[in-house]
Amino acid sequence: MPPVCHRLSDQFARSGQRGGIVAVERLRLLPDPRRRRGVRHPFVAVLLVAASAVVAGARSYAAMGQWAANAPQHTLARLGARVVGALSVRVAPSAATIRRGIGLVCLGGLADLTGTDPAGSDSIAVDGKAARGSRHGTSPAAHLLAAMTGDGRTVTQLRVPDKTNEITCFTALLAPYDLTGVTVTADALHTQRAHVRFLVQEKKAHYLLVVKANQPELHRRLRSLPWKDVIARRYDREIGHGRRETRVTSALTVTDLGLDFPHAVQAARILRYRTDLATGKCSRQTIYAITDLASQQASPQRLGQLARSQWAIENRLHFVRDTTFREDASKVRTGHGPENMATLRNLAINALRAAGHRNIAAGLRHASYEPFTRPLHLLGIG
């Protein structure tokens, strides 16, 4: 695994996320990791070429280099490409130059500068994903921990160091950001007392965390609560993706029930009933969650929405990167390449959503019809 990169400071993270999706001024905050000898192309230009190519549909270094080689002079000028000769001809970086730049640039800095500012957001979901194609020999696949706002915009991302897990990166992922009043959701792996204290006491945020068998005593206590007597319930029904689903969300105040979990105020139980419309097969799932939000702050309806925002990171980020960008099939493996390529895909998703595209695949096709102008417009370049 490549050396660990340092995150941007709080000041840099905030300054990097003001304004539009991406700008030259923001990426200038990144230090150039290349050796001075032999450097020909401006580092910012290399990053902007890579980002624009991804929005145009590039999925590999070779595709990025091909996009750059075919870019007209006016596009290269907007990207700040290298100028040579008396005629001031713009020269695009090659695929090899792009590969070296993406492989060297610090993940934490690039992800922080190209993400969205979560301050004032309703909620943030935290979840991890393995880039399966990055596995090589005895080296495991890169595991990436990301944070996404409730409206589908990626905040930032970190690579989880080998021989450890997501738990060790949770606080580092969110530390640079102002989370005052934001509700952070996460799956059962992050239902940790230290995480809760960090969110509530240090970041002045709220939490809603799923509880499963990895916290056996807490899970047992939640299951034994008097759910049959609860009258605070919410019923939601929907049809889509070939199935019919009914969700029943019940909420119960637990401050006087000896639950022994930091800042816990309410517990929620969500019953999910699913019917496959093709086969008629029915299934049932019971999910327990815990939160510091009081009943006045979060009704059963609100708790159900927060739970769905956590599940949405799978569909709106990880699934999109897998299916639309073919991330799991990518053979990018060296340096910081796997995580930085994923960050560029996150940036493309953010830019398309900001432009009003609800379907990312359709948005990429729209950008590809004018590949040397529309991606730059979407990214706010020039």
Short mmCIF file of C-alpha atoms in Angstrom, two decimals:
data_model
loop_
_atom_site.label_atom_id
_atom_site.label_comp_id
_atom_site.label_asym_id
_atom_site.label_seq_id
_atom_site.Cartn_x
_atom_site.Cartn_y
_atom_site.Cartn_z
CA MET A 1 0.00 0.00 0.00
CA PRO A 2 1.29 3.55 -0.74
CA PRO A 3 2.38 5.83 2.09
CA VAL A 4 -0.38 7.39 4.14
CA CYS A 5 -1.32 10.94 3.06
CA HIS A 6 -2.18 13.70 5.46
CA ARG A 7 -5.62 15.29 5.31
CA LEU A 8 -6.05 18.96 4.57
CA SER A 9 -6.38 21.23 7.57
CA ASP A 10 -9.84 22.44 8.59
CA GLN A 11 -9.13 25.81 6.97
CA PHE A 12 -8.04 24.24 3.67
CA ALA A 13 -10.99 21.85 3.63
CA ARG A 14 -13.44 24.71 4.06
CA SER A 15 -11.72 27.00 1.56
CA GLY A 16 -11.51 24.18 -0.93
CA GLN A 17 -15.23 23.51 -0.87
CA ARG A 18 -16.60 27.00 -1.35
CA GLY A 19 -18.14 27.99 -4.64
CA GLY A 20 -18.75 25.68 -7.60
CA ILE A 21 -17.94 22.05 -8.17
CA VAL A 22 -14.24 22.41 -8.92
CA ALA A 23 -11.93 25.28 -9.76
CA VAL A 24 -8.28 25.81 -10.55
CA GLU A 25 -7.84 27.84 -7.36
CA ARG A 26 -9.01 24.97 -5.21
CA LEU A 27 -6.73 22.39 -6.78
CA ARG A 28 -3.78 24.75 -6.44
CA LEU A 29 -3.95 24.03 -2.71
CA LEU A 30 -2.62 20.54 -3.46
CA PRO A 31 1.16 20.21 -3.29
CA ASP A 32 2.77 18.85 -6.45
CA PRO A 33 4.09 15.38 -5.45
CA ARG A 34 6.33 15.03 -8.51
CA ARG A 35 10.10 15.50 -8.52
CA ARG A 36 11.07 18.85 -9.96
CA ARG A 37 13.46 17.40 -12.50
CA GLY A 38 11.76 16.58 -15.78
CA VAL A 39 8.39 18.17 -14.91
CA ARG A 40 6.80 19.63 -18.04
CA HIS A 41 3.06 19.79 -17.50
CA PRO A 42 1.42 21.95 -14.78
CA PHE A 43 0.13 19.64 -12.06
CA VAL A 44 -3.26 21.37 -11.90
CA ALA A 45 -3.67 20.91 -15.65
CA VAL A 46 -3.01 17.16 -15.32
CA LEU A 47 -5.72 16.88 -12.65
CA LEU A 48 -8.22 18.96 -14.63
CA VAL A 49 -7.61 16.88 -17.76
CA ALA A 50 -8.22 13.70 -15.76
CA ALA A 51 -11.40 15.07 -14.15
CA SER A 52 -12.81 16.31 -17.46
CA ALA A 53 -12.07 13.02 -19.18
CA VAL A 54 -13.93 11.08 -16.49
CA VAL A 55 -17.00 13.32 -16.91
CA ALA A 56 -16.75 12.65 -20.64
CA GLY A 57 -16.89 8.91 -19.93
CA ALA A 58 -13.24 7.82 -19.55
CA ARG A 59 -12.78 4.82 -17.25
CA SER A 60 -9.02 4.21 -17.50
CA TYR A 61 -5.71 6.02 -17.84
CA ALA A 62 -5.57 5.01 -21.50
CA ALA A 63 -8.99 6.53 -22.12
CA MET A 64 -7.97 9.72 -20.32
CA GLY A 65 -4.85 9.99 -22.49
CA GLN A 66 -6.90 9.41 -25.64
CA TRP A 67 -9.39 12.12 -24.62
CA ALA A 68 -6.51 14.55 -23.94
CA ALA A 69 -4.75 13.72 -27.23
CA ASN A 70 -7.91 14.57 -29.18
CA ALA A 71 -8.80 17.71 -27.23
CA PRO A 72 -8.78 20.89 -29.37
CA GLN A 73 -6.62 23.89 -28.55
CA HIS A 74 -9.45 25.91 -26.98
CA THR A 75 -10.17 23.06 -24.55
CA LEU A 76 -6.50 22.65 -23.62
CA ALA A 77 -6.27 26.41 -23.07
CA ARG A 78 -9.17 26.31 -20.60
CA LEU A 79 -7.47 23.42 -18.81
CA GLY A 80 -4.18 25.30 -18.56
CA ALA A 81 -2.21 22.78 -20.61
CA ARG A 82 1.47 23.29 -21.36
CA VAL A 83 2.43 25.86 -24.03
CA VAL A 84 5.32 25.13 -26.43
CA GLY A 85 6.93 26.82 -29.43
CA ALA A 86 6.73 30.23 -30.94
CA LEU A 87 3.16 29.58 -32.02
CA SER A 88 2.10 28.90 -28.40
CA VAL A 89 0.70 25.48 -29.19
CA ARG A 90 -0.97 23.71 -26.28
CA VAL A 91 0.28 20.17 -25.60
CA ALA A 92 -1.84 17.70 -23.62
CA PRO A 93 -0.32 15.37 -21.00
CA SER A 94 0.07 11.77 -22.11
CA ALA A 95 -1.64 8.78 -20.53
CA ALA A 96 1.62 7.95 -18.73
CA THR A 97 1.85 11.47 -17.30
CA ILE A 98 -1.76 11.30 -16.13
CA ARG A 99 -1.15 7.89 -14.57
CA ARG A 100 1.87 9.14 -12.63
CA GLY A 101 0.04 12.24 -11.44
CA ILE A 102 -3.08 10.40 -10.29
CA GLY A 103 -0.96 7.70 -8.63
CA LEU A 104 1.04 10.23 -6.64
CA VAL A 105 -1.47 12.86 -5.56
CA CYS A 106 -2.55 12.61 -1.94
CA LEU A 107 -5.96 10.99 -1.62
CA GLY A 108 -7.08 12.98 1.42
CA GLY A 109 -6.33 16.34 -0.19
CA LEU A 110 -7.91 15.52 -3.56
CA ALA A 111 -11.05 14.07 -1.97
CA ASP A 112 -11.46 17.03 0.39
CA LEU A 113 -11.02 19.62 -2.35
CA THR A 114 -13.33 17.98 -4.87
CA GLY A 115 -16.09 17.06 -2.42
CA THR A 116 -19.02 19.10 -1.22
CA ASP A 117 -19.19 21.08 2.01
CA PRO A 118 -21.50 19.25 4.46
CA ALA A 119 -22.13 22.28 6.68
CA GLY A 120 -25.86 22.83 6.98
CA SER A 121 -26.77 19.47 5.44
CA ASP A 122 -29.65 17.54 6.91
CA SER A 123 -27.74 14.26 7.14
CA ILE A 124 -24.54 12.49 6.14
CA ALA A 125 -24.24 8.76 5.49
CA VAL A 126 -20.93 6.95 6.04
CA ASP A 127 -20.20 3.63 4.35
CA GLY A 128 -17.32 1.67 2.84
CA LYS A 129 -16.73 -0.12 -0.44
CA ALA A 130 -13.94 -2.31 -1.85
CA ALA A 131 -12.57 -1.58 -5.32
CA ARG A 132 -12.35 -5.26 -6.21
CA GLY A 133 -10.37 -4.81 -9.40
CA SER A 134 -7.47 -3.24 -7.49
CA ARG A 135 -6.56 -6.56 -5.87
CA HIS A 136 -3.13 -7.70 -7.06
CA GLY A 137 -1.28 -10.83 -5.99
CA THR A 138 -1.16 -10.90 -2.20
CA SER A 139 -2.18 -7.22 -1.96
CA PRO A 140 -5.83 -6.82 -0.95
CA ALA A 141 -8.28 -4.66 -2.84
CA ALA A 142 -8.40 -0.99 -1.87
CA HIS A 143 -11.17 -0.42 0.68
CA LEU A 144 -12.65 3.08 0.53
CA LEU A 145 -14.69 4.80 3.24
CA ALA A 146 -16.91 7.61 1.96
CA ALA A 147 -19.33 10.19 3.34
CA MET A 148 -22.35 11.36 1.34
CA THR A 149 -25.01 13.98 2.08
CA GLY A 150 -28.66 13.03 2.12
CA ASP A 151 -29.19 14.58 -1.33
CA GLY A 152 -26.53 12.37 -2.93
CA ARG A 153 -23.41 14.57 -2.94
CA THR A 154 -20.12 13.00 -1.88
CA VAL A 155 -18.32 14.91 0.88
CA THR A 156 -15.00 13.07 1.01
CA GLN A 157 -13.37 9.65 0.95
CA LEU A 158 -10.45 7.85 2.58
CA ARG A 159 -8.64 4.63 1.84
CA VAL A 160 -8.73 2.26 4.81
CA PRO A 161 -5.18 1.07 5.60
CA ASP A 162 -4.49 -2.60 5.00
CA LYS A 163 -4.72 -4.94 8.02
CA THR A 164 -7.30 -2.76 9.70
CA ASN A 165 -10.96 -1.81 9.12
CA GLU A 166 -13.30 1.14 8.67
CA ILE A 167 -13.61 1.77 12.42
CA THR A 168 -10.12 3.25 12.59
CA CYS A 169 -10.88 5.82 9.85
CA PHE A 170 -14.30 7.08 10.95
CA THR A 171 -13.13 10.10 12.96
CA ALA A 172 -10.37 10.97 10.46
CA LEU A 173 -12.92 10.98 7.64
CA LEU A 174 -15.19 13.56 9.30
CA ALA A 175 -12.73 15.54 11.43
CA PRO A 176 -12.07 18.45 8.99
CA TYR A 177 -15.74 19.43 8.63
CA ASP A 178 -18.29 21.53 10.45
CA LEU A 179 -21.03 19.05 11.35
CA THR A 180 -22.99 21.21 13.77
CA GLY A 181 -26.60 20.03 13.73
CA VAL A 182 -25.97 17.41 11.03
CA THR A 183 -27.23 13.86 11.64
CA VAL A 184 -24.59 11.25 10.79
CA THR A 185 -25.81 7.77 9.91
CA ALA A 186 -23.74 4.60 9.62
CA ASP A 187 -24.13 0.84 9.60
CA ALA A 188 -23.60 -1.47 12.57
CA LEU A 189 -19.81 -1.58 12.22
CA HIS A 190 -19.66 2.05 13.37
CA THR A 191 -22.00 1.68 16.32
CA GLN A 192 -19.09 2.46 18.63
CA ARG A 193 -19.12 4.48 21.82
CA ALA A 194 -16.01 6.42 20.79
CA HIS A 195 -17.66 7.39 17.49
CA VAL A 196 -20.74 8.66 19.30
CA ARG A 197 -18.72 10.76 21.73
CA PHE A 198 -16.74 12.21 18.84
CA LEU A 199 -19.91 13.18 16.96
CA VAL A 200 -21.93 14.59 19.85
CA GLN A 201 -19.26 16.09 22.10
CA GLU A 202 -16.63 17.24 19.59
CA LYS A 203 -18.53 17.88 16.37
CA LYS A 204 -21.89 18.95 17.93
CA ALA A 205 -23.62 16.59 15.51
CA HIS A 206 -26.37 14.00 15.93
CA TYR A 207 -26.28 10.31 15.10
CA LEU A 208 -28.48 7.43 14.00
CA LEU A 209 -26.63 4.11 14.06
CA VAL A 210 -27.80 0.63 13.15
CA VAL A 211 -27.42 -2.02 15.85
CA LYS A 212 -26.72 -5.65 14.97
CA ALA A 213 -25.19 -8.71 16.57
CA ASN A 214 -21.69 -7.21 16.64
CA GLN A 215 -23.01 -5.35 19.72
CA PRO A 216 -24.70 -8.40 21.30
CA GLU A 217 -25.74 -6.89 24.63
CA LEU A 218 -27.05 -3.67 23.09
CA HIS A 219 -28.84 -5.65 20.39
CA ARG A 220 -30.43 -7.92 23.01
CA ARG A 221 -31.63 -4.93 25.02
CA LEU A 222 -33.16 -3.31 21.95
CA ARG A 223 -34.96 -6.50 20.99
CA SER A 224 -36.39 -6.83 24.50
CA LEU A 225 -37.90 -3.33 24.58
CA PRO A 226 -41.74 -3.21 24.75
CA TRP A 227 -42.26 -2.67 21.02
CA LYS A 228 -45.78 -4.12 21.07
CA ASP A 229 -46.90 -1.26 23.31
CA VAL A 230 -45.43 1.48 21.12
CA ILE A 231 -47.99 3.76 19.50
CA ALA A 232 -45.50 6.08 17.73
CA ARG A 233 -45.38 4.36 14.34
CA ARG A 234 -45.03 5.26 10.70
CA TYR A 235 -46.13 3.16 7.70
CA ASP A 236 -44.49 3.66 4.31
CA ARG A 237 -45.33 1.76 1.14
CA GLU A 238 -43.69 1.89 -2.28
CA ILE A 239 -43.34 -0.09 -5.48
CA GLY A 240 -40.17 -0.11 -7.56
CA HIS A 241 -37.22 -2.17 -8.79
CA GLY A 242 -39.52 -5.15 -9.32
CA ARG A 243 -40.78 -5.36 -5.76
CA ARG A 244 -43.38 -4.00 -3.38
CA GLU A 245 -42.10 -2.88 0.01
CA THR A 246 -43.83 -1.87 3.24
CA ARG A 247 -41.86 -0.36 6.12
CA VAL A 248 -43.16 0.05 9.65
CA THR A 249 -41.02 2.37 11.79
CA SER A 250 -41.59 2.40 15.55
CA ALA A 251 -39.86 4.80 17.94
CA LEU A 252 -39.37 4.58 21.69
CA THR A 253 -37.73 6.96 24.18
CA VAL A 254 -35.05 5.05 26.11
CA THR A 255 -33.51 7.64 28.45
CA ASP A 256 -34.94 5.88 31.54
CA LEU A 257 -34.56 2.29 30.34
CA GLY A 258 -30.90 1.74 31.25
CA LEU A 259 -29.70 1.16 27.71
CA ASP A 260 -26.10 2.11 28.59
CA PHE A 261 -25.10 3.80 25.34
CA PRO A 262 -23.67 7.36 25.19
CA HIS A 263 -26.22 10.11 24.56
CA ALA A 264 -28.93 7.60 23.56
CA VAL A 265 -32.40 9.16 23.63
CA GLN A 266 -34.52 7.12 21.21
CA ALA A 267 -34.48 3.64 19.75
CA ALA A 268 -36.13 2.70 16.47
CA ARG A 269 -37.34 -0.58 15.06
CA ILE A 270 -37.94 -0.82 11.31
CA LEU A 271 -39.84 -3.80 9.91
CA ARG A 272 -39.35 -4.22 6.16
CA TYR A 273 -41.78 -6.44 4.25
CA ARG A 274 -40.83 -7.13 0.65
CA THR A 275 -42.72 -8.94 -2.10
CA ASP A 276 -41.02 -9.86 -5.36
CA LEU A 277 -43.54 -8.90 -8.04
CA ALA A 278 -42.21 -11.51 -10.48
CA THR A 279 -42.12 -14.53 -8.17
CA GLY A 280 -44.51 -13.48 -5.39
CA LYS A 281 -41.85 -14.42 -2.81
CA CYS A 282 -42.17 -12.50 0.47
CA SER A 283 -39.42 -11.63 2.94
CA ARG A 284 -39.22 -9.81 6.25
CA GLN A 285 -36.33 -7.94 7.87
CA THR A 286 -36.11 -6.30 11.28
CA ILE A 287 -33.66 -3.44 11.78
CA TYR A 288 -32.84 -1.74 15.07
CA ALA A 289 -31.24 1.69 15.37
CA ILE A 290 -30.34 4.13 18.10
CA THR A 291 -30.10 7.93 18.12
CA ASP A 292 -29.51 10.95 20.30
CA LEU A 293 -32.45 12.76 18.67
CA ALA A 294 -35.44 13.27 20.97
CA SER A 295 -38.98 12.58 19.86
CA GLN A 296 -39.53 16.33 19.40
CA GLN A 297 -36.61 16.39 16.95
CA ALA A 298 -37.25 13.12 15.14
CA SER A 299 -40.64 11.46 14.70
CA PRO A 300 -40.92 7.88 13.42
CA GLN A 301 -41.27 9.33 9.94
CA ARG A 302 -38.04 11.30 10.36
CA LEU A 303 -36.19 8.27 11.73
CA GLY A 304 -37.35 6.21 8.77
CA GLN A 305 -36.06 8.87 6.37
CA LEU A 306 -32.68 8.93 8.11
CA ALA A 307 -32.43 5.16 7.89
CA ARG A 308 -33.21 5.30 4.19
CA SER A 309 -30.52 7.94 3.67
CA GLN A 310 -28.01 5.43 5.04
CA TRP A 311 -29.21 2.71 2.67
CA ALA A 312 -29.15 5.24 -0.20
CA ILE A 313 -25.36 5.54 -0.19
CA GLU A 314 -25.24 2.01 -1.58
CA ASN A 315 -27.60 2.86 -4.44
CA ARG A 316 -26.61 6.45 -5.18
CA LEU A 317 -22.82 6.12 -4.88
CA HIS A 318 -21.40 2.61 -4.70
CA PHE A 319 -23.86 1.03 -7.13
CA VAL A 320 -23.40 3.92 -9.59
CA ARG A 321 -19.62 3.60 -9.52
CA ASP A 322 -19.90 -0.15 -10.08
CA THR A 323 -22.43 -0.14 -12.89
CA THR A 324 -21.90 3.17 -14.67
CA PHE A 325 -18.14 3.56 -14.24
CA ARG A 326 -17.31 -0.17 -14.05
CA GLU A 327 -15.18 0.45 -10.97
CA ASP A 328 -14.89 -3.18 -9.89
CA ALA A 329 -13.56 -4.09 -13.35
CA SER A 330 -10.89 -1.36 -13.26
CA LYS A 331 -7.32 -2.68 -13.13
CA VAL A 332 -5.87 0.52 -11.65
CA ARG A 333 -3.74 -0.82 -8.80
CA THR A 334 -0.54 1.14 -8.21
CA GLY A 335 0.15 4.04 -5.87
CA HIS A 336 -2.86 6.08 -4.85
CA GLY A 337 -4.47 5.29 -8.21
CA PRO A 338 -7.44 3.20 -7.02
CA GLU A 339 -8.64 5.71 -4.45
CA ASN A 340 -7.98 8.80 -6.59
CA MET A 341 -9.78 7.32 -9.59
CA ALA A 342 -12.73 6.66 -7.28
CA THR A 343 -12.53 10.27 -6.10
CA LEU A 344 -12.68 11.51 -9.71
CA ARG A 345 -15.77 9.36 -10.24
CA ASN A 346 -17.31 10.89 -7.11
CA LEU A 347 -16.55 14.33 -8.53
CA ALA A 348 -18.26 13.44 -11.81
CA ILE A 349 -21.34 12.21 -9.93
CA ASN A 350 -21.43 15.42 -7.85
CA ALA A 351 -21.12 17.59 -10.95
CA LEU A 352 -23.88 15.76 -12.82
CA ARG A 353 -26.24 15.88 -9.83
CA ALA A 354 -25.54 19.59 -9.35
CA ALA A 355 -26.54 20.09 -13.00
CA GLY A 356 -29.86 18.35 -12.39
CA HIS A 357 -29.11 14.90 -13.80
CA ARG A 358 -30.93 12.28 -11.74
CA ASN A 359 -29.68 9.40 -13.88
CA ILE A 360 -25.87 9.43 -13.88
CA ALA A 361 -25.52 7.11 -16.89
CA ALA A 362 -27.79 9.39 -18.93
CA GLY A 363 -25.83 12.41 -17.71
CA LEU A 364 -22.55 10.90 -18.86
CA ARG A 365 -24.04 10.19 -22.27
CA HIS A 366 -25.22 13.79 -22.49
CA ALA A 367 -21.70 15.04 -21.67
CA SER A 368 -20.13 12.66 -24.18
CA TYR A 369 -22.07 14.17 -27.10
CA GLU A 370 -19.89 17.30 -26.77
CA PRO A 371 -16.89 15.79 -24.95
CA PHE A 372 -14.60 18.82 -25.08
CA THR A 373 -17.02 21.48 -23.88
CA ARG A 374 -19.78 20.01 -21.70
CA PRO A 375 -17.51 18.31 -19.13
CA LEU A 376 -15.68 21.60 -18.58
CA HIS A 377 -18.98 23.46 -18.17
CA LEU A 378 -20.14 20.90 -15.63
CA LEU A 379 -16.94 21.24 -13.63
CA GLY A 380 -16.93 25.03 -13.77
CA ILE A 381 -13.60 25.25 -15.63
CA GLY A 382 -12.76 28.36 -17.62
#
